[in-house]
Short mmCIF file of C-alpha atoms and ligand atoms in Angstrom, two decimals:
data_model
loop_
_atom_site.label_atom_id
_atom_site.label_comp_id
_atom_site.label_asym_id
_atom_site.label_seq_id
_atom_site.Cartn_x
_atom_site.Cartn_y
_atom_site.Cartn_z
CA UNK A 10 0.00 0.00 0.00
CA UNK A 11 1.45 3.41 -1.14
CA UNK A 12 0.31 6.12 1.60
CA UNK A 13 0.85 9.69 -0.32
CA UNK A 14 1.79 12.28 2.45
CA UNK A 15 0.96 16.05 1.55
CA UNK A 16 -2.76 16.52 -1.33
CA UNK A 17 -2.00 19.66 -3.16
CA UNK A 18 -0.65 20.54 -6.22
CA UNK A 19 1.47 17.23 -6.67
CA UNK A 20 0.61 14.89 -4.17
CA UNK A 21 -3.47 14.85 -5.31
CA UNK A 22 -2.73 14.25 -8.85
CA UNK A 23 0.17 11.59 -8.20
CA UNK A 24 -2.52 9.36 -5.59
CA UNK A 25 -4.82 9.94 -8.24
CA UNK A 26 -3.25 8.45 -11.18
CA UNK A 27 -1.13 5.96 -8.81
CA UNK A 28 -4.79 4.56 -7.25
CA UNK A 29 -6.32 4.58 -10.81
CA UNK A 30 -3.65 2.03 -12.30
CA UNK A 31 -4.56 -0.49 -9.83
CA UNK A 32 -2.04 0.80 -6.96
CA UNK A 33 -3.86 0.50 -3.50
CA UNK A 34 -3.23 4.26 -1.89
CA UNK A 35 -4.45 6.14 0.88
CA UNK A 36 -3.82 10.18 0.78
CA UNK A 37 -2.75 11.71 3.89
CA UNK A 38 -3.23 15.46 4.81
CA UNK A 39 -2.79 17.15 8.46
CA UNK A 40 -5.80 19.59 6.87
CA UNK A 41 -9.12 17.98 7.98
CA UNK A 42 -11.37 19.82 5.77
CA UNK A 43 -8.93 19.31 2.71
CA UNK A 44 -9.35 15.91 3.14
CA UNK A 45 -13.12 15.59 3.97
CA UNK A 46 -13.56 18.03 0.78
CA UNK A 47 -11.57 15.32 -1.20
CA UNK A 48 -13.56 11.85 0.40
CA UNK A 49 -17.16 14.53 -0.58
CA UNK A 50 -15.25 13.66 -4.11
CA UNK A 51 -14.80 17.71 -4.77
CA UNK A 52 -11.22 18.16 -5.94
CA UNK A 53 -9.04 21.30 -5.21
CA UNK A 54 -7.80 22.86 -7.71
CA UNK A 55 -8.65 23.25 -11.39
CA UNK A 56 -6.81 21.00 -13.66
CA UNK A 57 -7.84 19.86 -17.45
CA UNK A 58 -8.37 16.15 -16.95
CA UNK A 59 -8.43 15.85 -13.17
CA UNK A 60 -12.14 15.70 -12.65
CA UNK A 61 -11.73 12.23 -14.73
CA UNK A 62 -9.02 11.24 -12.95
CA UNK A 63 -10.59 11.82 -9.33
CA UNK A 64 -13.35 10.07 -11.01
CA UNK A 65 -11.43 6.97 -11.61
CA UNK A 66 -9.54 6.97 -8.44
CA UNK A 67 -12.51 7.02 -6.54
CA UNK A 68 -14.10 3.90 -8.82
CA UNK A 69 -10.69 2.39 -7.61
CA UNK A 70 -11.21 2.40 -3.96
CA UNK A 71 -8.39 5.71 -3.26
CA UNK A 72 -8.76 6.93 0.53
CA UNK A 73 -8.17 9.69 2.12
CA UNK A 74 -7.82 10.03 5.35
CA UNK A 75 -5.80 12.85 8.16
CA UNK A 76 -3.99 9.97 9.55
CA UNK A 77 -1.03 8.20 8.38
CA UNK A 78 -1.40 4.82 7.51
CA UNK A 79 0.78 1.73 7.98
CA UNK A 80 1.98 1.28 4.66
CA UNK A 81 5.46 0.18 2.46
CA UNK A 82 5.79 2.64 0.84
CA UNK A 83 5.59 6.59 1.44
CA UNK A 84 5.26 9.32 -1.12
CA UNK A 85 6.13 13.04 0.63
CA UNK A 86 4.74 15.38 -1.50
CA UNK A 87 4.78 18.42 0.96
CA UNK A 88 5.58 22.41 0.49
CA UNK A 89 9.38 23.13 0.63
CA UNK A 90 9.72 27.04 0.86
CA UNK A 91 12.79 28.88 0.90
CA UNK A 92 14.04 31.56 3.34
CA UNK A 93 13.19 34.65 2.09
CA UNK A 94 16.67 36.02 3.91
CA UNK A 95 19.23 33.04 3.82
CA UNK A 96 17.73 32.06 0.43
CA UNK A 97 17.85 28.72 1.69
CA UNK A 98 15.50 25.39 1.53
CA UNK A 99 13.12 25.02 4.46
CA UNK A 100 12.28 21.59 4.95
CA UNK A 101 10.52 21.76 7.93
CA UNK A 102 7.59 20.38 6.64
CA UNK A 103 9.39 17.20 5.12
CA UNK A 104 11.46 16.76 8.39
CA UNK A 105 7.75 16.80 9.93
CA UNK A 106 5.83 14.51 7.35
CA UNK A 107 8.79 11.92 7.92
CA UNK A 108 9.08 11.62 11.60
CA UNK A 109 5.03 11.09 11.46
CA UNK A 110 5.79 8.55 9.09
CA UNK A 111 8.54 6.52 11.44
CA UNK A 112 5.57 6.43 14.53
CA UNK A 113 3.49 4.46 11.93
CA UNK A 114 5.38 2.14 9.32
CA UNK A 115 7.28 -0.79 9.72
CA UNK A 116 10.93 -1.93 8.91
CA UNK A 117 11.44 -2.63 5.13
CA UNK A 118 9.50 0.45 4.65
CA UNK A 119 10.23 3.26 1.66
CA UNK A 120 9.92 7.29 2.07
CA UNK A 121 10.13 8.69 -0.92
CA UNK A 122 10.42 12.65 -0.75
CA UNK A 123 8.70 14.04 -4.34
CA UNK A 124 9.03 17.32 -3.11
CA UNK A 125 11.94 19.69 -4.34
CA UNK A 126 14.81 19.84 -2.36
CA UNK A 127 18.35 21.77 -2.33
CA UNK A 128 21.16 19.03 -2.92
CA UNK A 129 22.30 17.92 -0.07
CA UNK A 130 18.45 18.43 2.02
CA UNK A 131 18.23 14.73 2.58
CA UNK A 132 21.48 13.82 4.05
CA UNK A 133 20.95 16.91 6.39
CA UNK A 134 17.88 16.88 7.33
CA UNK A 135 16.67 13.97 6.50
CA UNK A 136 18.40 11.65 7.14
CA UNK A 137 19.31 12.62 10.70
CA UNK A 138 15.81 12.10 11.81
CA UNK A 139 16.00 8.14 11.04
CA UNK A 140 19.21 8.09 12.65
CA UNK A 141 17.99 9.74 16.08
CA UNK A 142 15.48 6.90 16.22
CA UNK A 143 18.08 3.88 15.55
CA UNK A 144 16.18 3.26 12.05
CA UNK A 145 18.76 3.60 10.12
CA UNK A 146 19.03 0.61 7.42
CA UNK A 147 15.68 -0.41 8.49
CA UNK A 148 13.42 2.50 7.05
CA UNK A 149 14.91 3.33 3.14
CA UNK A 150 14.94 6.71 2.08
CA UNK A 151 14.04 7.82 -2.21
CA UNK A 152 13.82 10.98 -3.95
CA UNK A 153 11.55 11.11 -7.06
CA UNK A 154 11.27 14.97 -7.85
CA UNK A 155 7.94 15.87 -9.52
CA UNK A 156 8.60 17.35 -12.96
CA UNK A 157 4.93 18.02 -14.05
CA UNK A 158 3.43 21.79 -15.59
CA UNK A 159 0.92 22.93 -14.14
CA UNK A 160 -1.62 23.60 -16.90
CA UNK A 161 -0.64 20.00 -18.86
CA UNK A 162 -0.09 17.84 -15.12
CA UNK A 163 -2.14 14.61 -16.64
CA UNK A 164 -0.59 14.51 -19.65
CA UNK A 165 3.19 15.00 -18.24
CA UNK A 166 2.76 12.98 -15.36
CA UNK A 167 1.70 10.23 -17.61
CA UNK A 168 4.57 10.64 -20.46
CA UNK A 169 7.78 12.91 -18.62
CA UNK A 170 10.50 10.73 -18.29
CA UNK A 171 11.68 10.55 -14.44
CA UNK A 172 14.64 9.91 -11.74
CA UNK A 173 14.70 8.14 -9.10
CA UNK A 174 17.43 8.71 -6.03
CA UNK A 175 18.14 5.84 -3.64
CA UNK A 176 20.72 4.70 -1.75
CA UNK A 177 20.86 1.29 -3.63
CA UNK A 178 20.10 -0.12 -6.64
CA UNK A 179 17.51 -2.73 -5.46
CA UNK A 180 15.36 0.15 -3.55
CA UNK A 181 15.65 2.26 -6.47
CA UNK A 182 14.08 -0.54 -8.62
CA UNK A 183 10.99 -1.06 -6.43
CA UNK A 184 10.42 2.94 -6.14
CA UNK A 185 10.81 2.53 -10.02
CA UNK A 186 8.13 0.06 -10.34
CA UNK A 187 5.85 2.16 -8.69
CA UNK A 188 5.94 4.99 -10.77
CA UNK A 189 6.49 2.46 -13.68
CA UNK A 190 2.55 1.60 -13.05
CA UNK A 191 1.52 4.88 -14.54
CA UNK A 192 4.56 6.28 -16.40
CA UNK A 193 5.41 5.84 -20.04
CA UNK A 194 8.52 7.73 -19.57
CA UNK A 195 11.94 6.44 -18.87
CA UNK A 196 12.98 6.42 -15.37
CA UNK A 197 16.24 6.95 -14.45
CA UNK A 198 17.60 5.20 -11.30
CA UNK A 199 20.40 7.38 -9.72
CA UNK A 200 22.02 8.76 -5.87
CA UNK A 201 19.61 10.45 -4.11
CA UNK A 202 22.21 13.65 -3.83
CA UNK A 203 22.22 13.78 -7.79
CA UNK A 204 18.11 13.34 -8.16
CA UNK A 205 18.42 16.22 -5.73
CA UNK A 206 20.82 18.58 -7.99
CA UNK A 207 19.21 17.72 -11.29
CA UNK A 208 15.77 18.97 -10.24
CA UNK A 209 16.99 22.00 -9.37
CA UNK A 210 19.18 22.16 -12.40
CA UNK A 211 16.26 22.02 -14.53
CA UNK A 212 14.13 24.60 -13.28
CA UNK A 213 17.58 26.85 -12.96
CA UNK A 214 17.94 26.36 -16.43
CA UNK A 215 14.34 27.31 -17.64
CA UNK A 216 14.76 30.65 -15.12
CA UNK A 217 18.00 31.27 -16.77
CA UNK A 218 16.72 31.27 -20.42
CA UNK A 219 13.68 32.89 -19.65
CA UNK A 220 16.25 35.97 -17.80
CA UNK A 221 17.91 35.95 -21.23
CA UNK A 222 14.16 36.53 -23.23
CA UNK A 223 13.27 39.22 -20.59
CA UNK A 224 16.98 41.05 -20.63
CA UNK A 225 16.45 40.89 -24.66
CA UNK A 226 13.11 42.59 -24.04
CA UNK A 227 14.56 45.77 -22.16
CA UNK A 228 17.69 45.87 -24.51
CA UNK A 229 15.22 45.77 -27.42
CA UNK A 230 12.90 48.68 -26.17
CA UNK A 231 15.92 51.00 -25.15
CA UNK A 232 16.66 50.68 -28.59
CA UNK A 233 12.99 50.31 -30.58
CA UNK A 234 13.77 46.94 -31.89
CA UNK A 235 10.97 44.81 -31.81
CA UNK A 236 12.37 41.58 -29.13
CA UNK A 237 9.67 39.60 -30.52
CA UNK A 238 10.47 39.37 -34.08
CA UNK A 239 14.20 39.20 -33.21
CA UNK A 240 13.40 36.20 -30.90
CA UNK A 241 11.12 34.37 -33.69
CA UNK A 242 13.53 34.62 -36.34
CA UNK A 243 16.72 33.91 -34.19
CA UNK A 244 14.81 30.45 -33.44
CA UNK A 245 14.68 29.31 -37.05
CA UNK A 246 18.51 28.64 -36.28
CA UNK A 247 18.92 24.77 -35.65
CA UNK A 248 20.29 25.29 -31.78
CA UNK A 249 18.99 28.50 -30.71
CA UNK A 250 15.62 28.31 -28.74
CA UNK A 251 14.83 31.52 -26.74
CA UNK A 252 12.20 31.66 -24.34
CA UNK A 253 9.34 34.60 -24.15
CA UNK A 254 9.76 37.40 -22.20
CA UNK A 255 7.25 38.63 -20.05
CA UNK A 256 6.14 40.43 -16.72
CA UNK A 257 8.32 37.98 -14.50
CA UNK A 258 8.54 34.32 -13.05
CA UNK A 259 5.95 34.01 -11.01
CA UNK A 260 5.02 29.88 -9.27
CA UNK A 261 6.43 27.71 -6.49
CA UNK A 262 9.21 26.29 -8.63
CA UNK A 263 10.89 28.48 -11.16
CA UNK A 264 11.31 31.55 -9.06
CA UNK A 265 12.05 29.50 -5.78
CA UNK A 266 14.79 26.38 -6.56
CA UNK A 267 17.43 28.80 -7.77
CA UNK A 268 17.94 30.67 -4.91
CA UNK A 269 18.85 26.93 -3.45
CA UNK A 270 21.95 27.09 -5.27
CA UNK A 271 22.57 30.73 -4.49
CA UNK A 272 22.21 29.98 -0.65
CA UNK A 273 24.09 27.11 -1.17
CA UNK A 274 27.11 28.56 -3.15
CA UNK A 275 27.22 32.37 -3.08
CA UNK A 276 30.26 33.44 -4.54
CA UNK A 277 29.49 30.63 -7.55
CA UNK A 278 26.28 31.04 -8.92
CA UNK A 279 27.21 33.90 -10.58
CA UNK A 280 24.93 33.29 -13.57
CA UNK A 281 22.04 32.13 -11.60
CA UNK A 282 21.98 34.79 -9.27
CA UNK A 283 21.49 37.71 -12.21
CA UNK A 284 18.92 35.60 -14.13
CA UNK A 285 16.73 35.69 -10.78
CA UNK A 286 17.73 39.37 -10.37
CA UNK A 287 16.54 40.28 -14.30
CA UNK A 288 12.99 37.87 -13.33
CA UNK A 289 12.28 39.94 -10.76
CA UNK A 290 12.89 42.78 -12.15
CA UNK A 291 10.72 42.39 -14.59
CA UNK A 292 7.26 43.55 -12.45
CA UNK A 293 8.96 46.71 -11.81
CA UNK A 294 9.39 47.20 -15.80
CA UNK A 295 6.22 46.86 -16.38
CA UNK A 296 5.24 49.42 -14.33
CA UNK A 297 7.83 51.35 -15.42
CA UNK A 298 6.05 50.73 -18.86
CA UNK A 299 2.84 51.84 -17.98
CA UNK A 300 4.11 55.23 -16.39
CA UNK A 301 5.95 56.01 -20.08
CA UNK A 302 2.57 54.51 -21.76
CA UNK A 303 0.61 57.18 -19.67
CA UNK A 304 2.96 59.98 -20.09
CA UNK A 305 2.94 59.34 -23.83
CA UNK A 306 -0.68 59.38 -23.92
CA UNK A 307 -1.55 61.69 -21.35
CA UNK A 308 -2.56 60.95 -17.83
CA UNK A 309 -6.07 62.26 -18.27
CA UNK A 310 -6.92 60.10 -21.15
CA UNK A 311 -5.86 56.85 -19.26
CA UNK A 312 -6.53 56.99 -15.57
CA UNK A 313 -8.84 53.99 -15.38
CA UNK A 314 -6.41 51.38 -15.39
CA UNK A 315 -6.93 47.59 -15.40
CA UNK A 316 -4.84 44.56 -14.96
CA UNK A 317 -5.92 41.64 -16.56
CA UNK A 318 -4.34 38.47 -14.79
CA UNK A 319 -3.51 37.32 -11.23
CA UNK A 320 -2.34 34.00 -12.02
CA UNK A 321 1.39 33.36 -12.22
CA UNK A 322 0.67 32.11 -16.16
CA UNK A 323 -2.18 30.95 -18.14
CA UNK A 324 -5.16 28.82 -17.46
CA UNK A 325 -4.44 28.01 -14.21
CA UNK A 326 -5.83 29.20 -10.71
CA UNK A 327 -2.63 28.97 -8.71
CA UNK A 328 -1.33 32.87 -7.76
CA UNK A 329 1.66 31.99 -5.62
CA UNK A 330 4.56 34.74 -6.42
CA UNK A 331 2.81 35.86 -9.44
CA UNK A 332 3.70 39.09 -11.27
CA UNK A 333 0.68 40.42 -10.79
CA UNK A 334 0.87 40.38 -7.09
CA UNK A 335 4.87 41.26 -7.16
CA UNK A 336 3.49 44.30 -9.46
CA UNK A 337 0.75 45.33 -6.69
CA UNK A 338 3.11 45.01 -3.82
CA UNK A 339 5.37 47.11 -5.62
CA UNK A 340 2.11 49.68 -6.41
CA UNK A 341 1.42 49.61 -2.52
CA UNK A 342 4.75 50.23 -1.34
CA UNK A 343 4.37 53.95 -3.63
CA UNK A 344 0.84 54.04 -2.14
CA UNK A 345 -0.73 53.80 -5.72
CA UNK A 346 -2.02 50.32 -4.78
CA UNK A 347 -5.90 50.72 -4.99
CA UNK A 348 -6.05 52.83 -8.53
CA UNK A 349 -5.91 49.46 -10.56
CA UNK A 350 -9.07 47.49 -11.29
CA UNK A 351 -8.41 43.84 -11.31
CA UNK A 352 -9.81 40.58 -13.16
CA UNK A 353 -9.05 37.39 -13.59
CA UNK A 354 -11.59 34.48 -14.51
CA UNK A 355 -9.62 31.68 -12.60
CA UNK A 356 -9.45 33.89 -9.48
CA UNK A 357 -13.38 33.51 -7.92
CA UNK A 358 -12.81 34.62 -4.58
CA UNK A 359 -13.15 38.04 -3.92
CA UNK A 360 -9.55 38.63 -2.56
CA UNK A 361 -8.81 42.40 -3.34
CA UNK A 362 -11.92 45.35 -3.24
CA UNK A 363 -11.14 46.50 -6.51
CA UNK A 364 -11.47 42.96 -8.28
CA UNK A 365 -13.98 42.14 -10.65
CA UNK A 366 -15.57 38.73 -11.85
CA UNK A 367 -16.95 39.39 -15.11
CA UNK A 368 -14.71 40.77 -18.38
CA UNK A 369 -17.23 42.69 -19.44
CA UNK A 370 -18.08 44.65 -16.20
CA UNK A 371 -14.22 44.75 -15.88
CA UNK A 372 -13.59 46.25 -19.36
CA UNK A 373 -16.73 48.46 -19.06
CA UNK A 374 -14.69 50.14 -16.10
CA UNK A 375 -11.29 50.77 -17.85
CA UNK A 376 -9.27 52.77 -20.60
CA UNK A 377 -6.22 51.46 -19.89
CA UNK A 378 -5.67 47.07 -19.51
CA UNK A 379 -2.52 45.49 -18.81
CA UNK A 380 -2.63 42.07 -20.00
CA UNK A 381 -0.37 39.90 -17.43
CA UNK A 382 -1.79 36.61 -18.17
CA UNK A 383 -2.23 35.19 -21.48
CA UNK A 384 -5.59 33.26 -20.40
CA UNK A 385 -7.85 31.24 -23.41
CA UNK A 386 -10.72 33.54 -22.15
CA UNK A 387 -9.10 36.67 -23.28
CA UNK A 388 -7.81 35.30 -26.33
CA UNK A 389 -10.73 34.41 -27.43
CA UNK A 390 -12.52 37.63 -26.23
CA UNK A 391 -10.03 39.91 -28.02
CA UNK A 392 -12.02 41.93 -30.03
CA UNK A 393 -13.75 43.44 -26.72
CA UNK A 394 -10.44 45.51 -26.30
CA UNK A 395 -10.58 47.10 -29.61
CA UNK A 396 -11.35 50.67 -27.79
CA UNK A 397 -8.89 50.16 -25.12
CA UNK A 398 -5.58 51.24 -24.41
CA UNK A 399 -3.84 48.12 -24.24
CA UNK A 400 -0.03 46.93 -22.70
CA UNK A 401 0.15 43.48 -23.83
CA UNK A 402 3.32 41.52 -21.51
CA UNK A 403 2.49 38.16 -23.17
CA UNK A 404 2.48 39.15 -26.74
CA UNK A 405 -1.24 37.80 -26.88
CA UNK A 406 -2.92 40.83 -28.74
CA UNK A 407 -2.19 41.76 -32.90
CA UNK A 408 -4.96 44.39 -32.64
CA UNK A 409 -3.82 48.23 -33.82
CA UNK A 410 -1.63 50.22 -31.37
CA UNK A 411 -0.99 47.53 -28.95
CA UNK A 412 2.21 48.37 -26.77
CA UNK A 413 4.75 45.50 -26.09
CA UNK A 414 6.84 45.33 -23.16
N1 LIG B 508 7.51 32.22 -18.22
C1 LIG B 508 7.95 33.29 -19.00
N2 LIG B 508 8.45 33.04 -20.23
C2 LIG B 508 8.53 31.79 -20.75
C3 LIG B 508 8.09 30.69 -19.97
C4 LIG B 508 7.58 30.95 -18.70
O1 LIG B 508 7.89 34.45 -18.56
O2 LIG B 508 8.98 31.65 -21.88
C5 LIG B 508 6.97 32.45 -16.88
C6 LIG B 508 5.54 31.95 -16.70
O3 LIG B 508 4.59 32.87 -17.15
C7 LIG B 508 5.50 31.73 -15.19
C8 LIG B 508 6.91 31.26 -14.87
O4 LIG B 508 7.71 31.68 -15.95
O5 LIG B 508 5.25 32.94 -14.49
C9 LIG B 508 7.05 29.75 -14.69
O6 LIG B 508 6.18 29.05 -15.55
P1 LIG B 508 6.58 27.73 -16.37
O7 LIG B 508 5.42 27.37 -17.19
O8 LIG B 508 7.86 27.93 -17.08
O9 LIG B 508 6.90 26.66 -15.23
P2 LIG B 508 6.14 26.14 -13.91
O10 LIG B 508 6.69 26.89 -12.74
O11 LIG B 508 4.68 26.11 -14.08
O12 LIG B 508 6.68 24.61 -13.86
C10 LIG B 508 8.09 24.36 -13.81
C11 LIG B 508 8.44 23.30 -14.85
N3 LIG B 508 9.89 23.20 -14.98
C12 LIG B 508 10.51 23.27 -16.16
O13 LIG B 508 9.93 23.47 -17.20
C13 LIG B 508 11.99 23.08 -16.16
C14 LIG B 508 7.81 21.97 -14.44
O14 LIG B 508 8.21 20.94 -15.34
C15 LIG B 508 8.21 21.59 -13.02
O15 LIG B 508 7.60 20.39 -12.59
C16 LIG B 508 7.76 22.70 -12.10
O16 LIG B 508 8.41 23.92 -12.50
C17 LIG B 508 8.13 22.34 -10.67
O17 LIG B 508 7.22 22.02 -9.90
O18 LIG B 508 9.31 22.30 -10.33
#
C-alpha cells in the first residue's frame, strides 16, 4: 500500500493516477477539511483532466484520510519554501511529514520525498531524523522529484520521463516500479544527492533562459527593436531556442529552486543569481512601462487602469509569487495600490476590493488594460479591447496600437 503524504498541487494528482492504475493508496493530509472536501469527491484545484481522474480513483477504492497509515511505501509530497533572507530550503515540513511517518510504518518500509529539495536536504535533514530513532538501514529513504506543468499535469505525469534517487540499486528498482505503473517515460535510477541537484538544475535552467528573453526585451525597447520578431527569427537557427519574455517568473518552482543554489554557493552562482535578479525585475518594468505609456498618452486620457491576470501564467488558478501580485506590492509600497481594477476568470474569490468577476463589467470600467496573463478567455474575447488602451506583456494581442513590453 502506497500512503501519499501532503494533497496539493502534486501529491493529489500523483494518488490519483497511482490509485487509478490499480495501486492501493491512501492520501494523507494534516488539513481535515482538505481531506473531507476530497472523500465529498470535490477536488481542489482546477486542472484539465483531473475531474476524470478523481473520477477513476474514486471507482478504484483511493482513501483519504488525516492519519497516516501503515503502509510500504511513502510518497512526501509536501511544500518546501525557501528563506526569504538566507535564500535557503526550508524543509521543515518534510522533516515533519517523515518523523510522522517513522511512529506508523514498519521496517522494510520506503519514504520517498517528491518534493523539491536543495542538494544535499536529505542527508541533512533527513536523514538525521531516522538516525535519532536507531532506524537507520531499516526505514529506506528515495527521492523522485515531480517534474509536471501545471496547466498540462495529466498529460506530463503520464509521459515525462523521471529519476529516481536511492541509496541502492535494489530500492531504487521497487520505487521505479511504482511509478512504472503509470509512467510511459523512462525512469532513471540514480544517488539520491544527484536526483536532488538535477531537479533544481532544470528549473535553474528554464529561469536562466527565460532571464535571457526578458533582458532581450529591455535591450530591445531602449533601442525600438521589436524583441519579438528578433526572438522568432533567431529560433529558425537549428540550436537556438529563446524563451518569451514577459512580466516575471511568477510559481512555487521556477522563481524559488534557484535561490537553493545561491544559498548554497554564493560566490558561484554567478549566472544564476542575475537571471533571478533580471525575473524579478521584470514587475517593476512593467510598471515602469505603464508610467511612459501614460505619459505618452496623457494621464487624463488613461486613468482607469486595469490589470488583466492574477495567475502566475495561463489557465491556471494557482497565484503563488505571481507578477501580478509582485506588481501590486510594488504599487502599494508607492501608495498607488488601490487605482488598478483587477480581473481574472480563474481567481473567484473576492480577494482584493477592486477585483472584478466578469470581463465585461471589468472592461466596461477601464481605458487602460494590462494584459499579465495570457488566459484562453481573453484570447478568445479579443475583439472586446478594440477601444482600449492596451499593454500586452504576453504578446497575446495583434490588434492596432498595442504596446509591447
Ligand atoms: N515564463 C515566462 N516566459 C517563458 C516561460 C515561462 O515568462 O517563456 C513564466 C511563466 O509565465 C510563469 C513562470 O515563468 O510565471 C514559470 O512558468 P513555467 O510554465 O515555465 O513553469 P512552472 O513553474 O509552471 O513549472 C516548472 C516546470 N519546470 C521546467 O519546465 C523546467 C515543471 O516541469 C516543473 O515540474 C515545475 O516547474 C516544478 O514544480 O518544479
Amino acid at each position: 500500500m502506497v500512503n501519499v503524504i501532503g494533497l496539493g498541487y502534486i501529491g493529489l494528482p500523483t494518488a490519483l493516477m497511482l490509485a487509478s492504475h490499480g495501486v492501493e493508496v491512501v492520501g494523507t493530509d494534516y488539513n481535515e477539511s482538505l481531506v473531507e472536501q476530497l472523500n465529498c469527491g470535490q477536488g481542489i484545484f482546477e486542472e484539465e483532466g483531473l475531474g476524470e481522474l478523481f473520477q477513476k480513483a474514486l471507482d478504484s477504492g483511493i482513501k483519504f484520510s488525516a492519519q497516516y497509515q501503515k503502509a510500504d511505501v511513502y510518497i512526501v509530497s509536501v511544500p518546501t519554501p525557501y528563506d526569504a533572507v538566507s535564500k535557503k530550503v526550508d524543509a521543515s515540513y518534510v522533516v515533519a511529514a517523515v518523523e510522522e511517518v517513522t511512529k506508523h510504518c514498519s521496517e522494510g518500509a520506503i519514504v520517498v520525498v517528491e518534493s523539491t529539495i536543495s542538494p544535499g536536504t536529505i542527508d541533512k535533514y533527513v536523514r538525521p531524523v531516522l538516525e535519532d530513532m536507531g532506524l537507520q538501514g531499516k526505514i529506506h529513504l528515495a527521492h523522485a522529484p515531480e517534474r509536471i506543468i501545471p496547466g498540462n499535469m495529466i498529460y506530463e505525469l503520464l509521459h515525462n520521463n523521471r529519476t529516481i534517487g536511492a541509496d541502492d540499486v535494489v530500492i531504487g528498482e521497487r520505487v521505479k516500479s511504482i511509478y512504472a505503473s503509470f509512467c510511459q517515460g523512462d525512469i532513471e535510477v540514480t544517488d539520491i544527492r544527484t536526483a536532488e541537484m538535477t531537479k533544481v538544475v532544470e528549473n535553474t535552467f528554464r529561469d536562466i533562459n527565460i532571464a535571457y528573453a526578458n533582458e532581450l526585451a529591455k535591450i530591445c525597447r531602449e533601442d525600438e527593436m521589436d524583441v519579438y520578431e528578433i526572438i522568432r527569427i533567431a529560433n529558425k537557427h537549428p540550436r537556438v531556442n529563446i524563451l518569451s519574455p514577459g512580466p516575471g517568473v511568477g510559481g512555487h518552482c521556477i522563481a524559488v529552486d534557484p535561490w537553493f543554489l545561491v544559498g548554497d554557493h554564493p560566490g558561484l552562482a554567478n549566472i544564476i543569481l542575475a537571471a533571478r535578479k533580471i525575473n524579478d525585475s521584470m514587475p517593476e518594468f512593467v510598471l515602469k512601462r505603464i508610467h511612459q505609456i501614460r505619459k505618452e498618452r496623457g494621464v487624463e486620457e488613461i486613468s482607469r487602469i486595469g490589470f488583466y491576470g492574477l495567475t502566475y501564467k495561463e489557465n491556471v488558478d494557482d497565484m503563488r509569487e505571481s507578477p501580478t501580485l509582485q506588481i501590486l506590492k510594488s504599487m502599494e509600497e508607492h501608495l498607488c495600490g488601490n487605482l488598478v481594477k483587477l480581473y481574472d476568470p480563474f481567481v473567484k474569490d473576492d480577494l482584493f476590493p477592486n477585483q472584478y468577476h466578469s470581463l465585461d463589467e471589468f472592461l466596461s470600467e477601464i481605458d487602460f488594460v494590462v494584459l499579465l496573463v495570457g488566459h484562453d478567455e481573453i484570447k478568445e474575447n479579443m475583439q472586446k479591447l478594440q477601444n482600449k488602451i492596451i499593454l500586452d506583456t504576453r504578446k497575446i494581442c495583434d490588434l492596432d496600437g498595442t504596446y509591447y513590453l
